[in-house]
Amino acid sequence: MDKIGYGGRKVKKRLISNILFVVFICVVLIIAGCEQPSLSKKSSTDVDGTKIVTIRAQTAGAELTRVENLVKAAEMLNKELKEQGKDIQVKVKTSSFNGSWEEYAKQFMLAFKAKKEPDIYATGHENIGWLADGNYIIPLDELKKSKEYSDVFPKLWESVTYRGHIWGALQDTEARPVFYNKDVLRKLGWSEEEIDSLPEKVRNGEFTLEDMTKLAEEAKTKGLVQYGIIHRPVDGPDFQAIAYNFGGKVYDPEENKIVLDKKAVEKQLNYYYEIAKKKLIPSNLTQMEWSNIHKIVVNGKTLFYYGGIWNVFNWGQDNFHEKLGKVDAKWVNDHLGMMLIPAAEKGGKPLTLSHPFVYTVSAQTEHPELVKRLLELVATPALQTEHNIKTFHLPVTKGGAEHPDFKADVTLGKVAYMSDYTTFPPNHEGFPKYSKAVFNAIQAVELGKKTPREALRDLEVQLQNDLGDQLKIVD
C-alpha cells in the first residue's frame, strides 16, 4: 500500500503541511492535558443489565472495509456471546486517518500517551518493530492456534513476527507486480498467445530482468512509447525487491540489525543507473506526482510499470485516462497484464514484494480477550473477500483464496499465485531510515548526480550515521 496522500510536492506545499501538522500536535497535546477525567474514554456501559463494551478501531486512508468489517465481525461475536449466556455485547467504533504514514504513527503515539488510542490500530506490518519495542502493543501468538488463522499462507507469518513473537493479526496482503502494456506488445508483433504466456515465462525464469530492459528499449526506439519503464516516484519498500533479486538481504533477524549488503546494493543501484542512462525512464521520475505516474500508465505511454495490484482500484477512482476518465477492472485486464518481477538471471526465481496490512492491539486495551476474538472473526473468508474485491488486495488465508467470489474476480484470480513468490521489508524500526537513504541514492544515480559506486559510498556513510550499531555491513 502506498503512502497516504503522497505525491510530488512543491517546497511551499511541504512547508504549509509541516506547519499544519505542528499545529495539529499542539492541539492534541492541549486537549490531552486539559481534558477532565470524566471525559476520558469509557470502554463499557450498562444498558438494561447488558454490559456494552466499546472497542475502538482505527485505520488510515480510503480502504474503510479494514475497520467496517470489524463492525460486522462484532455482530458475529455478539451472537456467540448470547449463545454462551453472557450479558456482554460489543460495539465497534471506527475512524480513519487522512495524512502521511509518518503523521499516522505520530498521532497514535500522542493518543497512546493521552490514553486515547484505539484498541485496534491497523497499520503496515513494518511498523511492528517500533510498536513492540515501545510497548505500545501486545503479542498475539495465540492467533496462530485459532481455527480462523489455521490456514494462513505460511510465508505471511514472517511479516508479523518480531523477536520470536507474533505481534499482528494479518488483515490483507498484496503483490507488487510489473504491469505490461498489451497494446504495445501487439504493435511489436506479439501474438495473443505470446502476450498471455509472458507471466508464465517470467515465472519459469525464461524471461529475465535483462530481457525486460531490452524489450523496453525496443518499444521506445520504435516510437511506440514515451518511456520504457516507470516505477514509483517516492520512497517505498518496492525498491528493495531489486536488491532481493540480486541476492541481497536487508535484515539479520538473529542480530536484529539492518543489513547493508554492499554487493547487492551496488547491483541495485547499477540497475536504476542503467535504465536512466538509456532514457527508459523520465529524467525527473523521482520528482513527479503520483497522478502523473497513473496517467502515463493508463494512457499507454510506457511498456512496463512497477506497480501494485491495488492500482486497479486507484484507476477506477480518478479520471486518469485522457478519453475515458475512470477505467474499470475489465478495461485494465484488456489492455494491461501483470507479471512477477523477472529474475536477475536465466532460470532464476522471480519475485514480488508484499506489504501486509495488520491489526495490532493496544497494550492499554481493557478487553484484550474480546479484541482478540474479534480479530479472529474478521479473518473469515467472506469478510476477507468483501474487502479484497473492493480494494484489490489478496487474502491471507487459503480459505479466503478459495472463496468463489475471489476466484471469479477478473483481476485477483490471476495473481493469487504471486503470494508464493513474495518478499517483505523487515519489521525493524531502523528500516524507514534505510529505505529513505537507499531511495536518495537511487534518485542521485537516476538524476546523473552520482555514479552507482559513489552513491554506495555515500550511502554507507549515511547509514552509519543514521543507524549506528543497528547496522550490519556486509562487503
PDB file of C-alpha atoms in Angstrom, residues 37-277:
ATOM      1  CA  PRO A  37     -11.109  12.629  33.873  1.00  0.00           C
ATOM      2  CA  SER A  38     -14.869  12.452  33.336  1.00  0.00           C
ATOM      3  CA  LEU A  39     -14.315  12.973  29.615  1.00  0.00           C
ATOM      4  CA  SER A  40     -11.782  10.197  29.234  1.00  0.00           C
ATOM      5  CA  LYS A  41     -12.739   7.246  27.051  1.00  0.00           C
ATOM      6  CA  LYS A  42     -15.194   4.758  28.527  1.00  0.00           C
ATOM      7  CA  SER A  43     -14.884   1.187  27.315  1.00  0.00           C
ATOM      8  CA  SER A  44     -18.136  -0.131  28.758  1.00  0.00           C
ATOM      9  CA  THR A  45     -21.597   0.938  29.885  1.00  0.00           C
ATOM     10  CA  ASP A  46     -24.611  -0.952  31.233  1.00  0.00           C
ATOM     11  CA  VAL A  47     -27.863  -0.977  29.244  1.00  0.00           C
ATOM     12  CA  ASP A  48     -30.798  -2.926  30.698  1.00  0.00           C
ATOM     13  CA  GLY A  49     -28.459  -5.259  32.530  1.00  0.00           C
ATOM     14  CA  THR A  50     -26.298  -5.910  29.461  1.00  0.00           C
ATOM     15  CA  LYS A  51     -22.724  -4.686  29.518  1.00  0.00           C
ATOM     16  CA  ILE A  52     -21.943  -2.795  26.299  1.00  0.00           C
ATOM     17  CA  VAL A  53     -18.215  -2.922  25.565  1.00  0.00           C
ATOM     18  CA  THR A  54     -16.930  -0.333  23.106  1.00  0.00           C
ATOM     19  CA  ILE A  55     -13.869  -1.283  21.104  1.00  0.00           C
ATOM     20  CA  ARG A  56     -12.281   1.441  19.024  1.00  0.00           C
ATOM     21  CA  ALA A  57     -10.591   0.622  15.721  1.00  0.00           C
ATOM     22  CA  GLN A  58      -8.596   2.957  13.513  1.00  0.00           C
ATOM     23  CA  THR A  59      -7.183   2.661  10.032  1.00  0.00           C
ATOM     24  CA  ALA A  60      -5.817   5.132   7.504  1.00  0.00           C
ATOM     25  CA  GLY A  61      -6.811   6.118   4.004  1.00  0.00           C
ATOM     26  CA  ALA A  62      -9.780   5.258   1.809  1.00  0.00           C
ATOM     27  CA  GLU A  63      -9.912   1.481   2.300  1.00  0.00           C
ATOM     28  CA  LEU A  64     -12.566   1.659   5.016  1.00  0.00           C
ATOM     29  CA  THR A  65     -13.522  -2.010   4.914  1.00  0.00           C
ATOM     30  CA  ARG A  66     -10.477  -2.571   7.126  1.00  0.00           C
ATOM     31  CA  VAL A  67     -12.492  -1.199  10.040  1.00  0.00           C
ATOM     32  CA  GLU A  68     -16.026  -1.575   8.719  1.00  0.00           C
ATOM     33  CA  ASN A  69     -15.523  -5.338   8.594  1.00  0.00           C
ATOM     34  CA  LEU A  70     -14.749  -5.251  12.308  1.00  0.00           C
ATOM     35  CA  VAL A  71     -18.278  -3.947  12.858  1.00  0.00           C
ATOM     36  CA  LYS A  72     -19.611  -7.000  11.012  1.00  0.00           C
ATOM     37  CA  ALA A  73     -17.287  -9.258  12.983  1.00  0.00           C
ATOM     38  CA  ALA A  74     -18.734  -7.743  16.157  1.00  0.00           C
ATOM     39  CA  GLU A  75     -22.203  -8.904  15.071  1.00  0.00           C
ATOM     40  CA  MET A  76     -20.826 -12.432  14.856  1.00  0.00           C
ATOM     41  CA  LEU A  77     -19.129 -12.059  18.234  1.00  0.00           C
ATOM     42  CA  ASN A  78     -22.310 -10.765  19.850  1.00  0.00           C
ATOM     43  CA  LYS A  79     -24.196 -13.795  18.603  1.00  0.00           C
ATOM     44  CA  GLU A  80     -21.542 -16.034  20.145  1.00  0.00           C
ATOM     45  CA  LEU A  81     -21.724 -14.188  23.465  1.00  0.00           C
ATOM     46  CA  LYS A  82     -25.516 -14.571  23.587  1.00  0.00           C
ATOM     47  CA  GLU A  83     -25.267 -18.277  22.842  1.00  0.00           C
ATOM     48  CA  GLN A  84     -22.769 -18.566  25.692  1.00  0.00           C
ATOM     49  CA  GLY A  85     -25.251 -16.877  28.046  1.00  0.00           C
ATOM     50  CA  LYS A  86     -23.024 -13.877  28.674  1.00  0.00           C
ATOM     51  CA  ASP A  87     -24.599 -10.485  29.322  1.00  0.00           C
ATOM     52  CA  ILE A  88     -21.994  -8.707  27.195  1.00  0.00           C
ATOM     53  CA  GLN A  89     -22.324  -7.101  23.769  1.00  0.00           C
ATOM     54  CA  VAL A  90     -19.559  -5.487  21.731  1.00  0.00           C
ATOM     55  CA  LYS A  91     -19.825  -2.241  19.825  1.00  0.00           C
ATOM     56  CA  VAL A  92     -17.041  -1.211  17.438  1.00  0.00           C
ATOM     57  CA  LYS A  93     -16.378   2.482  16.922  1.00  0.00           C
ATOM     58  CA  THR A  94     -14.344   3.158  13.775  1.00  0.00           C
ATOM     59  CA  SER A  95     -12.232   6.008  12.437  1.00  0.00           C
ATOM     60  CA  SER A  96      -9.866   6.633   9.543  1.00  0.00           C
ATOM     61  CA  PHE A  97      -6.851   8.941   9.483  1.00  0.00           C
ATOM     62  CA  ASN A  98      -6.028  11.065   6.442  1.00  0.00           C
ATOM     63  CA  GLY A  99      -2.403  12.135   6.163  1.00  0.00           C
ATOM     64  CA  SER A 100       1.006  10.575   5.657  1.00  0.00           C
ATOM     65  CA  TRP A 101       2.121   7.351   7.313  1.00  0.00           C
ATOM     66  CA  GLU A 102       4.553   9.354   9.427  1.00  0.00           C
ATOM     67  CA  GLU A 103       1.745  11.568  10.703  1.00  0.00           C
ATOM     68  CA  TYR A 104      -0.428   8.492  11.314  1.00  0.00           C
ATOM     69  CA  ALA A 105       2.261   6.975  13.531  1.00  0.00           C
ATOM     70  CA  LYS A 106       2.847  10.227  15.442  1.00  0.00           C
ATOM     71  CA  GLN A 107      -0.876  10.633  16.003  1.00  0.00           C
ATOM     72  CA  PHE A 108      -1.070   7.132  17.515  1.00  0.00           C
ATOM     73  CA  MET A 109       1.864   7.787  19.843  1.00  0.00           C
ATOM     74  CA  LEU A 110       0.307  11.021  21.071  1.00  0.00           C
ATOM     75  CA  ALA A 111      -3.067   9.346  21.565  1.00  0.00           C
ATOM     76  CA  PHE A 112      -1.411   6.465  23.448  1.00  0.00           C
ATOM     77  CA  LYS A 113       0.316   8.914  25.795  1.00  0.00           C
ATOM     78  CA  ALA A 114      -3.053  10.558  26.484  1.00  0.00           C
ATOM     79  CA  LYS A 115      -4.666   7.098  26.865  1.00  0.00           C
ATOM     80  CA  LYS A 116      -6.990   7.843  23.974  1.00  0.00           C
ATOM     81  CA  GLU A 117      -5.526   5.441  21.419  1.00  0.00           C
ATOM     82  CA  PRO A 118      -7.697   2.905  19.564  1.00  0.00           C
ATOM     83  CA  ASP A 119      -7.868  -0.654  20.899  1.00  0.00           C
ATOM     84  CA  ILE A 120      -7.167  -1.893  17.372  1.00  0.00           C
ATOM     85  CA  TYR A 121      -4.607   0.027  15.330  1.00  0.00           C
ATOM     86  CA  ALA A 122      -4.454  -1.058  11.687  1.00  0.00           C
ATOM     87  CA  THR A 123      -1.105  -0.363  10.065  1.00  0.00           C
ATOM     88  CA  GLY A 124       1.579  -1.693   7.757  1.00  0.00           C
ATOM     89  CA  HIS A 125       3.449  -4.712   9.136  1.00  0.00           C
ATOM     90  CA  GLU A 126       6.789  -2.879   9.033  1.00  0.00           C
ATOM     91  CA  ASN A 127       5.676  -0.752  11.993  1.00  0.00           C
ATOM     92  CA  ILE A 128       5.549  -3.765  14.296  1.00  0.00           C
ATOM     93  CA  GLY A 129       9.189  -3.255  15.355  1.00  0.00           C
ATOM     94  CA  TRP A 130       8.821   0.178  16.924  1.00  0.00           C
ATOM     95  CA  LEU A 131       5.339  -0.583  18.235  1.00  0.00           C
ATOM     96  CA  ALA A 132       6.608  -3.695  20.034  1.00  0.00           C
ATOM     97  CA  ASP A 133       9.860  -2.142  21.266  1.00  0.00           C
ATOM     98  CA  GLY A 134       7.958   0.870  22.579  1.00  0.00           C
ATOM     99  CA  ASN A 135       5.498  -1.361  24.476  1.00  0.00           C
ATOM    100  CA  TYR A 136       2.595   0.107  22.533  1.00  0.00           C
ATOM    101  CA  ILE A 137       1.128  -3.275  21.558  1.00  0.00           C
ATOM    102  CA  ILE A 138       0.765  -6.806  22.920  1.00  0.00           C
ATOM    103  CA  PRO A 139       1.920 -10.095  21.356  1.00  0.00           C
ATOM    104  CA  LEU A 140      -0.739 -12.199  19.631  1.00  0.00           C
ATOM    105  CA  ASP A 141       0.952 -15.615  19.479  1.00  0.00           C
ATOM    106  CA  GLU A 142      -2.294 -17.467  20.231  1.00  0.00           C
ATOM    107  CA  LEU A 143      -3.803 -16.339  16.913  1.00  0.00           C
ATOM    108  CA  LYS A 144      -1.665 -18.902  15.143  1.00  0.00           C
ATOM    109  CA  LYS A 145      -3.536 -21.644  17.005  1.00  0.00           C
ATOM    110  CA  SER A 146      -7.024 -20.361  16.168  1.00  0.00           C
ATOM    111  CA  LYS A 147      -9.288 -22.001  13.616  1.00  0.00           C
ATOM    112  CA  GLU A 148      -9.630 -18.802  11.584  1.00  0.00           C
ATOM    113  CA  TYR A 149      -5.856 -18.415  11.114  1.00  0.00           C
ATOM    114  CA  SER A 150      -5.027 -22.121  10.810  1.00  0.00           C
ATOM    115  CA  ASP A 151      -4.677 -21.917   7.015  1.00  0.00           C
ATOM    116  CA  VAL A 152      -2.710 -18.669   6.706  1.00  0.00           C
ATOM    117  CA  PHE A 153      -0.226 -18.796   3.831  1.00  0.00           C
ATOM    118  CA  PRO A 154       2.839 -19.865   5.865  1.00  0.00           C
ATOM    119  CA  LYS A 155       5.208 -17.248   4.450  1.00  0.00           C
ATOM    120  CA  LEU A 156       2.950 -14.429   5.645  1.00  0.00           C
ATOM    121  CA  TRP A 157       3.652 -15.218   9.297  1.00  0.00           C
ATOM    122  CA  GLU A 158       7.172 -13.860   8.697  1.00  0.00           C
ATOM    123  CA  SER A 159       5.739 -10.396   8.158  1.00  0.00           C
ATOM    124  CA  VAL A 160       4.194 -10.210  11.642  1.00  0.00           C
ATOM    125  CA  THR A 161       6.964 -11.995  13.551  1.00  0.00           C
ATOM    126  CA  TYR A 162       9.467  -9.954  15.533  1.00  0.00           C
ATOM    127  CA  ARG A 163      11.852 -11.087  18.269  1.00  0.00           C
ATOM    128  CA  GLY A 164      10.277 -14.519  18.275  1.00  0.00           C
ATOM    129  CA  HIS A 165       6.664 -13.384  18.738  1.00  0.00           C
ATOM    130  CA  ILE A 166       3.654 -12.623  16.557  1.00  0.00           C
ATOM    131  CA  TRP A 167       2.548  -9.017  17.005  1.00  0.00           C
ATOM    132  CA  GLY A 168      -0.131  -8.513  14.377  1.00  0.00           C
ATOM    133  CA  ALA A 169      -3.282 -10.149  13.066  1.00  0.00           C
ATOM    134  CA  LEU A 170      -2.890 -10.396   9.291  1.00  0.00           C
ATOM    135  CA  GLN A 171      -5.588  -8.319   7.602  1.00  0.00           C
ATOM    136  CA  ASP A 172      -4.699  -8.396   3.925  1.00  0.00           C
ATOM    137  CA  THR A 173      -1.705  -8.671   1.658  1.00  0.00           C
ATOM    138  CA  GLU A 174      -0.902  -7.712  -1.901  1.00  0.00           C
ATOM    139  CA  ALA A 175       1.535  -8.227  -4.695  1.00  0.00           C
ATOM    140  CA  ARG A 176       3.628  -5.624  -6.427  1.00  0.00           C
ATOM    141  CA  PRO A 177       3.821  -6.947  -9.960  1.00  0.00           C
ATOM    142  CA  VAL A 178       5.178  -5.451 -13.126  1.00  0.00           C
ATOM    143  CA  PHE A 179       2.323  -4.262 -15.344  1.00  0.00           C
ATOM    144  CA  TYR A 180       2.958  -4.622 -19.068  1.00  0.00           C
ATOM    145  CA  ASN A 181       1.038  -2.912 -21.863  1.00  0.00           C
ATOM    146  CA  LYS A 182      -0.605  -5.485 -24.139  1.00  0.00           C
ATOM    147  CA  ASP A 183      -1.352  -2.934 -26.868  1.00  0.00           C
ATOM    148  CA  VAL A 184       2.343  -2.069 -27.188  1.00  0.00           C
ATOM    149  CA  LEU A 185       3.301  -5.734 -27.424  1.00  0.00           C
ATOM    150  CA  ARG A 186       0.687  -6.185 -30.155  1.00  0.00           C
ATOM    151  CA  LYS A 187       2.321  -3.330 -32.091  1.00  0.00           C
ATOM    152  CA  LEU A 188       5.663  -5.079 -31.634  1.00  0.00           C
ATOM    153  CA  GLY A 189       4.173  -8.081 -33.438  1.00  0.00           C
ATOM    154  CA  TRP A 190       3.443 -10.304 -30.450  1.00  0.00           C
ATOM    155  CA  SER A 191       0.600 -12.775 -30.841  1.00  0.00           C
ATOM    156  CA  GLU A 192      -2.166 -13.015 -28.228  1.00  0.00           C
ATOM    157  CA  GLU A 193      -0.729 -16.343 -27.135  1.00  0.00           C
ATOM    158  CA  GLU A 194       2.721 -14.805 -26.639  1.00  0.00           C
ATOM    159  CA  ILE A 195       1.245 -11.893 -24.685  1.00  0.00           C
ATOM    160  CA  ASP A 196      -0.805 -14.156 -22.414  1.00  0.00           C
ATOM    161  CA  SER A 197       2.118 -16.511 -21.804  1.00  0.00           C
ATOM    162  CA  LEU A 198       4.549 -13.786 -20.684  1.00  0.00           C
ATOM    163  CA  PRO A 199       3.697 -14.112 -16.954  1.00  0.00           C
ATOM    164  CA  GLU A 200       4.402 -17.860 -17.120  1.00  0.00           C
ATOM    165  CA  LYS A 201       7.724 -17.292 -18.895  1.00  0.00           C
ATOM    166  CA  VAL A 202       8.680 -14.897 -16.115  1.00  0.00           C
ATOM    167  CA  ARG A 203       7.519 -17.425 -13.535  1.00  0.00           C
ATOM    168  CA  ASN A 204       9.730 -20.111 -15.092  1.00  0.00           C
ATOM    169  CA  GLY A 205      12.791 -17.857 -15.250  1.00  0.00           C
ATOM    170  CA  GLU A 206      12.788 -17.787 -19.068  1.00  0.00           C
ATOM    171  CA  PHE A 207      12.199 -14.028 -19.309  1.00  0.00           C
ATOM    172  CA  THR A 208      14.753 -12.135 -17.202  1.00  0.00           C
ATOM    173  CA  LEU A 209      15.254  -8.605 -15.922  1.00  0.00           C
ATOM    174  CA  GLU A 210      17.704  -8.030 -18.772  1.00  0.00           C
ATOM    175  CA  ASP A 211      15.107  -9.232 -21.284  1.00  0.00           C
ATOM    176  CA  MET A 212      12.642  -6.753 -19.816  1.00  0.00           C
ATOM    177  CA  THR A 213      15.124  -3.894 -20.259  1.00  0.00           C
ATOM    178  CA  LYS A 214      15.863  -4.886 -23.863  1.00  0.00           C
ATOM    179  CA  LEU A 215      12.172  -5.106 -24.715  1.00  0.00           C
ATOM    180  CA  ALA A 216      11.587  -1.677 -23.171  1.00  0.00           C
ATOM    181  CA  GLU A 217      14.424  -0.307 -25.326  1.00  0.00           C
ATOM    182  CA  GLU A 218      12.888  -1.806 -28.451  1.00  0.00           C
ATOM    183  CA  ALA A 219       9.472  -0.286 -27.761  1.00  0.00           C
ATOM    184  CA  LYS A 220      10.981   3.147 -27.115  1.00  0.00           C
ATOM    185  CA  THR A 221      13.334   3.028 -30.107  1.00  0.00           C
ATOM    186  CA  LYS A 222      10.394   2.217 -32.383  1.00  0.00           C
ATOM    187  CA  GLY A 223       8.454   5.168 -31.005  1.00  0.00           C
ATOM    188  CA  LEU A 224       5.673   3.064 -29.525  1.00  0.00           C
ATOM    189  CA  VAL A 225       6.038   4.513 -26.044  1.00  0.00           C
ATOM    190  CA  GLN A 226       7.392   7.663 -24.479  1.00  0.00           C
ATOM    191  CA  TYR A 227       9.082   5.652 -21.741  1.00  0.00           C
ATOM    192  CA  GLY A 228      10.073   2.017 -21.439  1.00  0.00           C
ATOM    193  CA  ILE A 229       9.845   1.609 -17.668  1.00  0.00           C
ATOM    194  CA  ILE A 230       8.123   3.510 -14.841  1.00  0.00           C
ATOM    195  CA  HIS A 231       8.494   2.990 -11.102  1.00  0.00           C
ATOM    196  CA  ARG A 232       7.064   4.777  -8.067  1.00  0.00           C
ATOM    197  CA  PRO A 233       8.217   8.409  -7.708  1.00  0.00           C
ATOM    198  CA  VAL A 234       8.660   8.409  -3.928  1.00  0.00           C
ATOM    199  CA  ASP A 235      10.346   6.330  -1.253  1.00  0.00           C
ATOM    200  CA  GLY A 236       8.776   2.945  -0.649  1.00  0.00           C
ATOM    201  CA  PRO A 237       9.609  -0.714   0.003  1.00  0.00           C
ATOM    202  CA  ASP A 238       9.266  -1.634  -3.681  1.00  0.00           C
ATOM    203  CA  PHE A 239      12.851  -0.642  -4.427  1.00  0.00           C
ATOM    204  CA  GLN A 240      14.191  -3.346  -2.094  1.00  0.00           C
ATOM    205  CA  ALA A 241      12.738  -6.041  -4.355  1.00  0.00           C
ATOM    206  CA  ILE A 242      15.554  -5.338  -6.819  1.00  0.00           C
ATOM    207  CA  ALA A 243      18.165  -5.832  -4.080  1.00  0.00           C
ATOM    208  CA  TYR A 244      16.479  -9.120  -3.132  1.00  0.00           C
ATOM    209  CA  ASN A 245      16.542 -10.042  -6.819  1.00  0.00           C
ATOM    210  CA  PHE A 246      20.332  -9.760  -6.776  1.00  0.00           C
ATOM    211  CA  GLY A 247      20.570 -11.998  -3.727  1.00  0.00           C
ATOM    212  CA  GLY A 248      20.733  -9.254  -1.130  1.00  0.00           C
ATOM    213  CA  LYS A 249      19.492  -9.185   2.438  1.00  0.00           C
ATOM    214  CA  VAL A 250      18.189  -6.143   4.269  1.00  0.00           C
ATOM    215  CA  TYR A 251      17.776  -7.634   7.748  1.00  0.00           C
ATOM    216  CA  ASP A 252      19.528 -10.090  10.057  1.00  0.00           C
ATOM    217  CA  PRO A 253      16.896 -11.489  12.466  1.00  0.00           C
ATOM    218  CA  GLU A 254      19.449 -13.212  14.691  1.00  0.00           C
ATOM    219  CA  GLU A 255      21.332  -9.989  15.400  1.00  0.00           C
ATOM    220  CA  ASN A 256      18.199  -7.852  14.931  1.00  0.00           C
ATOM    221  CA  LYS A 257      20.096  -5.448  12.669  1.00  0.00           C
ATOM    222  CA  ILE A 258      19.528  -3.757   9.349  1.00  0.00           C
ATOM    223  CA  VAL A 259      21.953  -5.091   6.741  1.00  0.00           C
ATOM    224  CA  LEU A 260      23.769  -3.096   4.077  1.00  0.00           C
ATOM    225  CA  ASP A 261      24.674  -5.816   1.578  1.00  0.00           C
ATOM    226  CA  LYS A 262      27.126  -3.802  -0.490  1.00  0.00           C
ATOM    227  CA  LYS A 263      27.416  -6.189  -3.448  1.00  0.00           C
ATOM    228  CA  ALA A 264      23.669  -6.498  -3.886  1.00  0.00           C
ATOM    229  CA  VAL A 265      23.016  -2.795  -3.335  1.00  0.00           C
ATOM    230  CA  GLU A 266      25.636  -1.823  -5.909  1.00  0.00           C
ATOM    231  CA  LYS A 267      23.860  -4.066  -8.424  1.00  0.00           C
ATOM    232  CA  GLN A 268      20.570  -2.498  -7.351  1.00  0.00           C
ATOM    233  CA  LEU A 269      21.959   0.991  -7.986  1.00  0.00           C
ATOM    234  CA  ASN A 270      23.506  -0.127 -11.279  1.00  0.00           C
ATOM    235  CA  TYR A 271      20.089  -1.269 -12.479  1.00  0.00           C
ATOM    236  CA  TYR A 272      18.467   2.109 -11.884  1.00  0.00           C
ATOM    237  CA  TYR A 273      21.528   3.877 -13.309  1.00  0.00           C
ATOM    238  CA  GLU A 274      21.273   1.785 -16.482  1.00  0.00           C
ATOM    239  CA  ILE A 275      17.581   2.403 -17.186  1.00  0.00           C
ATOM    240  CA  ALA A 276      18.142   6.122 -16.586  1.00  0.00           C
ATOM    241  CA  LYS A 277      21.199   6.284 -18.825  1.00  0.00           C
TER     242      LYS A 277
END
